[in-house]
């Protein structure tokens, strides 16, 4: 017979910061995760079901990180929580010794009720190849108006360098909402720990929506929109 054992540990680092460690985790439960048979021109990912990655997943939310990319690991460390009232942290470090090492860092700051920032970093080293990516974003609202800016860059041993960038603006008040956005993704953009099924495009998108709830009468609501 063959003996196989693993260990999972969880400990508080402070009142608001936690650490989860795993050695030789059992990921057999992902075998039950399957995609639908619906046709798609682009890559899709199954939902995440592994406890190690479900711990503190909200603190790792980032466009350049999808935990499903880490399919196998011998050991891992997951640190997540709040550094202070305004700043939260998520860190994941996993390894297949001698084969692969992956690092994810995500920091979010809620400066006030109207302003927020986020910075993320990922790094994958495997079989002599290296891929790294960074992402920064920020948003601010001014009453019914709001703006969001984001920029990401990647550098890969075989693919080279690439960027993704964009801006969003919106207006929303009572029954009316209007938005506009711009996004550009270069051909070489490849964050190997992230999920970007579409690359090599750029363009504008606009939209307006109207929603009205009736106070009385047989018609309950009216919805209209154009995009």
XYZ file of N, CA and C in Angstrom, residues 83-209:
381
model
N -5.680 45.180 7.477
C -4.507 45.740 8.151
C -4.951 46.835 9.106
N -5.902 47.637 8.675
C -6.518 48.655 9.517
C -7.936 48.893 9.022
N -8.580 49.946 9.509
C -9.973 50.181 9.158
C -10.179 50.438 7.666
N -9.154 50.929 6.980
C -9.304 51.309 5.580
C -8.608 50.368 4.598
N -7.667 49.575 5.065
C -6.824 48.784 4.165
C -6.972 47.288 4.428
N -7.191 46.525 3.367
C -7.283 45.067 3.468
C -6.188 44.421 2.633
N -5.838 43.191 2.994
C -4.709 42.487 2.379
C -5.069 41.050 2.078
N -4.620 40.568 0.919
C -4.731 39.157 0.582
C -3.425 38.688 -0.040
N -2.856 37.606 0.480
C -1.589 37.059 -0.020
C -1.719 35.544 -0.131
N -1.322 35.000 -1.266
C -1.267 33.553 -1.450
C 0.104 33.179 -1.996
N 0.741 32.207 -1.369
C 2.007 31.667 -1.842
C 1.865 30.157 -1.914
N 2.067 29.582 -3.096
C 1.976 28.134 -3.263
C 3.229 27.617 -3.951
N 3.474 26.313 -3.800
C 4.685 25.748 -4.388
C 4.524 24.263 -4.676
N 5.110 23.867 -5.784
C 5.441 22.483 -6.086
C 6.960 22.460 -6.118
N 7.617 22.117 -4.995
C 9.070 22.264 -4.883
C 9.826 21.675 -6.070
N 10.708 22.496 -6.629
C 11.505 22.074 -7.759
C 10.809 22.188 -9.094
N 9.508 22.521 -9.085
C 8.740 22.587 -10.333
C 8.078 23.942 -10.548
N 7.366 24.428 -9.531
C 6.576 25.643 -9.723
C 6.441 26.413 -8.424
N 6.445 27.738 -8.547
C 6.213 28.628 -7.416
C 5.315 29.765 -7.872
N 4.263 30.070 -7.079
C 3.293 31.105 -7.449
C 3.053 32.048 -6.278
N 2.970 33.338 -6.587
C 2.753 34.368 -5.575
C 1.653 35.315 -6.028
N 0.752 35.644 -5.106
C -0.323 36.592 -5.377
C -0.408 37.564 -4.198
N -0.429 38.858 -4.497
C -0.579 39.893 -3.462
C -1.642 40.878 -3.932
N -2.591 41.170 -3.051
C -3.658 42.109 -3.387
C -3.908 43.040 -2.203
N -3.826 44.353 -2.445
C -4.041 45.350 -1.397
C -5.158 46.279 -1.836
N -6.158 46.470 -0.982
C -7.276 47.369 -1.271
C -7.355 48.427 -0.192
N -7.695 49.645 -0.604
C -7.818 50.753 0.337
C -9.110 51.511 0.075
N -9.926 51.640 1.098
C -11.146 52.436 1.027
C -10.863 53.736 1.746
N -10.336 54.722 0.997
C -9.905 55.978 1.600
C -11.048 56.674 2.318
N -12.217 56.687 1.701
C -13.425 57.223 2.328
C -14.622 56.607 1.625
N -15.806 57.099 1.935
C -17.013 56.504 1.365
C -17.084 56.659 -0.144
N -16.344 57.624 -0.705
C -16.430 57.907 -2.134
C -15.204 57.487 -2.933
N -14.121 57.085 -2.275
C -12.863 56.833 -2.971
C -12.273 55.491 -2.572
N -11.835 54.699 -3.567
C -11.221 53.399 -3.290
C -10.087 53.145 -4.271
N -9.107 52.350 -3.826
C -7.949 52.001 -4.636
C -7.669 50.507 -4.484
N -6.998 49.943 -5.494
C -6.599 48.530 -5.436
C -5.299 48.343 -6.213
N -4.400 47.537 -5.663
C -3.151 47.186 -6.345
C -2.927 45.688 -6.198
N -2.551 45.031 -7.294
C -2.361 43.580 -7.283
C -1.067 43.214 -7.995
N -0.487 42.099 -7.564
C 0.740 41.578 -8.170
C 0.664 40.063 -8.192
N 1.057 39.461 -9.319
C 1.145 38.003 -9.406
C 2.472 37.615 -10.041
N 2.965 36.448 -9.657
C 4.221 35.944 -10.211
C 4.157 34.427 -10.282
N 4.503 33.886 -11.436
C 4.561 32.427 -11.626
C 5.907 32.055 -12.216
N 6.599 31.127 -11.558
C 7.861 30.581 -12.055
C 7.690 29.077 -12.170
N 7.860 28.551 -13.394
C 7.678 27.130 -13.598
C 8.562 26.641 -14.738
N 9.305 25.595 -14.481
C 10.147 24.953 -15.496
C 11.012 25.954 -16.262
N 11.627 26.877 -15.536
C 12.518 27.835 -16.151
C 11.838 29.019 -16.810
N 10.506 29.042 -16.832
C 9.769 30.156 -17.404
C 9.182 31.025 -16.303
N 9.052 32.326 -16.589
C 8.581 33.259 -15.577
C 7.523 34.178 -16.167
N 6.485 34.432 -15.386
C 5.426 35.344 -15.781
C 5.058 36.205 -14.580
N 4.980 37.499 -14.795
C 4.575 38.407 -13.726
C 3.571 39.407 -14.271
N 2.710 39.920 -13.392
C 1.695 40.888 -13.794
C 1.399 41.824 -12.638
N 1.052 43.047 -12.967
C 0.642 44.042 -11.970
C -0.663 44.677 -12.441
N -1.457 45.132 -11.488
C -2.704 45.797 -11.813
C -2.969 46.866 -10.763
N -3.316 48.069 -11.204
C -3.681 49.158 -10.294
C -4.997 49.753 -10.777
N -5.839 50.147 -9.835
C -7.127 50.729 -10.195
C -7.582 51.671 -9.096
N -8.462 52.571 -9.457
C -9.000 53.511 -8.495
C -10.332 54.043 -8.965
N -11.195 54.360 -8.013
C -12.514 54.877 -8.350
C -12.943 55.965 -7.386
N -13.748 56.887 -7.876
C -14.245 57.971 -7.035
C -15.628 58.382 -7.514
N -16.516 58.643 -6.570
C -17.854 59.113 -6.904
C -18.036 60.549 -6.430
N -18.827 61.296 -7.188
C -19.136 62.682 -6.872
C -20.655 62.832 -6.923
N -21.312 62.487 -5.856
C -22.769 62.499 -5.876
C -23.287 61.488 -6.873
N -24.064 61.913 -7.872
C -24.601 60.967 -8.864
C -23.588 60.564 -9.930
N -22.407 61.203 -9.931
C -21.377 60.912 -10.933
C -20.301 59.999 -10.345
N -19.634 59.255 -11.206
C -18.552 58.398 -10.758
C -17.556 58.124 -11.864
N -16.320 57.798 -11.473
C -15.268 57.491 -12.445
C -14.408 56.362 -11.891
N -13.949 55.496 -12.802
C -13.104 54.351 -12.424
C -12.015 54.204 -13.476
N -10.748 54.125 -13.058
C -9.610 53.960 -13.957
C -8.861 52.684 -13.591
N -8.335 51.977 -14.580
C -7.574 50.758 -14.280
C -6.485 50.538 -15.322
N -5.398 49.944 -14.870
C -4.251 49.637 -15.741
C -3.625 48.332 -15.271
N -3.301 47.460 -16.222
C -2.622 46.203 -15.911
C -1.506 45.984 -16.923
N -0.437 45.377 -16.471
C 0.667 45.035 -17.348
C 1.190 43.652 -17.035
N 1.668 42.944 -18.046
C 2.222 41.606 -17.848
C 3.537 41.476 -18.596
N 4.381 40.583 -18.103
C 5.661 40.296 -18.754
C 5.904 38.796 -18.668
N 6.086 38.169 -19.814
C 6.184 36.722 -19.873
C 7.440 36.322 -20.649
N 8.083 35.252 -20.197
C 9.324 34.803 -20.823
C 9.148 34.525 -22.309
N 8.033 33.893 -22.693
C 7.816 33.531 -24.095
C 6.910 34.509 -24.833
N 5.943 35.091 -24.150
C 4.966 35.962 -24.801
C 5.436 37.410 -24.901
N 6.348 37.812 -24.032
C 6.783 39.199 -24.015
C 5.911 40.045 -23.109
N 5.840 41.354 -23.384
C 5.105 42.286 -22.535
C 3.782 42.687 -23.181
N 2.817 43.056 -22.341
C 1.524 43.514 -22.830
C 0.819 44.323 -21.770
N -0.207 45.080 -22.182
C -0.941 45.916 -21.234
C -2.439 45.797 -21.473
N -3.189 46.123 -20.424
C -4.643 46.272 -20.476
C -4.967 47.534 -19.700
N -5.792 48.408 -20.284
C -6.115 49.661 -19.623
C -7.511 50.101 -20.000
N -8.091 50.934 -19.131
C -9.441 51.377 -19.425
C -9.906 52.450 -18.465
N -11.049 53.034 -18.789
C -11.669 54.059 -17.971
C -13.180 53.920 -18.083
N -13.862 54.139 -16.971
C -15.317 54.081 -16.934
C -15.851 55.329 -16.244
N -16.963 55.839 -16.736
C -17.635 56.968 -16.108
C -19.136 56.712 -16.139
N -19.854 57.197 -15.133
C -21.289 56.949 -15.089
C -22.023 58.105 -14.405
N -23.310 58.161 -14.671
C -24.219 59.091 -13.998
C -25.473 58.311 -13.647
N -25.908 58.417 -12.410
C -27.106 57.692 -11.995
C -27.882 58.533 -10.990
N -29.120 58.828 -11.336
C -29.969 59.610 -10.441
C -31.428 59.300 -10.733
N -32.124 58.949 -9.695
C -33.535 58.592 -9.785
C -33.746 57.509 -10.838
N -34.515 57.815 -11.893
C -34.867 56.768 -12.856
C -33.851 56.590 -13.979
N -32.874 57.486 -14.088
C -31.988 57.499 -15.255
C -30.552 57.131 -14.875
N -29.912 56.320 -15.679
C -28.490 56.019 -15.525
C -27.833 56.021 -16.900
N -26.646 56.599 -16.965
C -25.890 56.699 -18.210
C -24.442 56.307 -17.924
N -23.816 55.570 -18.828
C -22.421 55.186 -18.611
C -21.651 55.203 -19.922
N -20.344 55.336 -19.806
C -19.451 55.232 -20.946
C -18.151 54.601 -20.496
N -17.532 53.805 -21.350
C -16.289 53.134 -20.966
C -15.381 52.959 -22.171
N -14.094 52.851 -21.879
C -13.080 52.562 -22.902
C -12.168 51.478 -22.361
N -11.821 50.513 -23.201
C -10.901 49.450 -22.801
C -10.025 49.066 -23.976
N -8.754 48.803 -23.686
C -7.809 48.360 -24.709
C -6.945 47.247 -24.123
N -6.817 46.147 -24.851
C -6.002 45.011 -24.434
C -5.054 44.672 -25.573
N -3.759 44.699 -25.315
C -2.787 44.438 -26.382
C -2.643 42.939 -26.636
N -2.029 42.615 -27.762
C -1.859 41.213 -28.152
C -1.006 40.435 -27.161
N 0.011 41.091 -26.603
C 0.933 40.379 -25.725
C 0.510 40.296 -24.283
N -0.689 40.789 -23.943
C -1.124 40.771 -22.541
C -1.453 39.345 -22.111
N -0.715 38.830 -21.132
C -0.902 37.451 -20.690
C -0.549 37.299 -19.208
N -1.478 37.587 -18.293
C -1.268 37.262 -16.889
C -1.650 35.794 -16.660
N -0.665 34.917 -16.570
C -0.942 33.474 -16.557
C -1.731 33.021 -15.338
N -1.745 33.813 -14.268
C -2.551 33.467 -13.096
C -3.913 34.154 -13.131
N -4.200 34.909 -14.178
C -5.470 35.606 -14.293
C -6.376 34.973 -15.324
N -7.492 35.641 -15.593
C -8.463 35.121 -16.558
C -8.875 36.245 -17.494
N -8.252 36.272 -18.674
C -8.585 37.214 -19.741
C -8.831 36.417 -21.016
N -10.063 35.966 -21.242
C -10.323 35.124 -22.422
C -10.239 35.877 -23.739
N -10.315 37.221 -23.715
C -10.238 38.013 -24.941
C -9.071 38.995 -24.865
N -8.272 39.060 -25.928
C -7.177 40.019 -26.017
C -7.183 40.648 -27.411
N -6.284 41.590 -27.635
C -6.103 42.224 -28.930
C -7.376 42.943 -29.393
N -7.870 43.849 -28.596
C -9.014 44.666 -29.001
C -8.996 45.983 -28.240
N -9.709 46.964 -28.745
C -9.883 48.232 -28.056
C -11.154 48.877 -28.579
N -11.766 49.701 -27.746
C -12.977 50.351 -28.214
C -13.749 51.014 -27.097
N -14.821 51.692 -27.515
C -15.693 52.430 -26.618
C -17.021 51.708 -26.464
N -17.643 51.924 -25.308
C -18.978 51.396 -25.077
C -19.782 52.440 -24.319
N -21.032 52.637 -24.762
C -21.905 53.609 -24.116
C -23.254 52.961 -23.844
N -23.948 53.503 -22.870
C -25.271 52.980 -22.584
C -26.087 53.942 -21.749
N -27.419 53.813 -21.845
C -28.344 54.616 -21.052
C -29.539 53.748 -20.696
N -30.015 53.889 -19.475
C -31.134 53.079 -19.016
C -32.138 53.951 -18.257
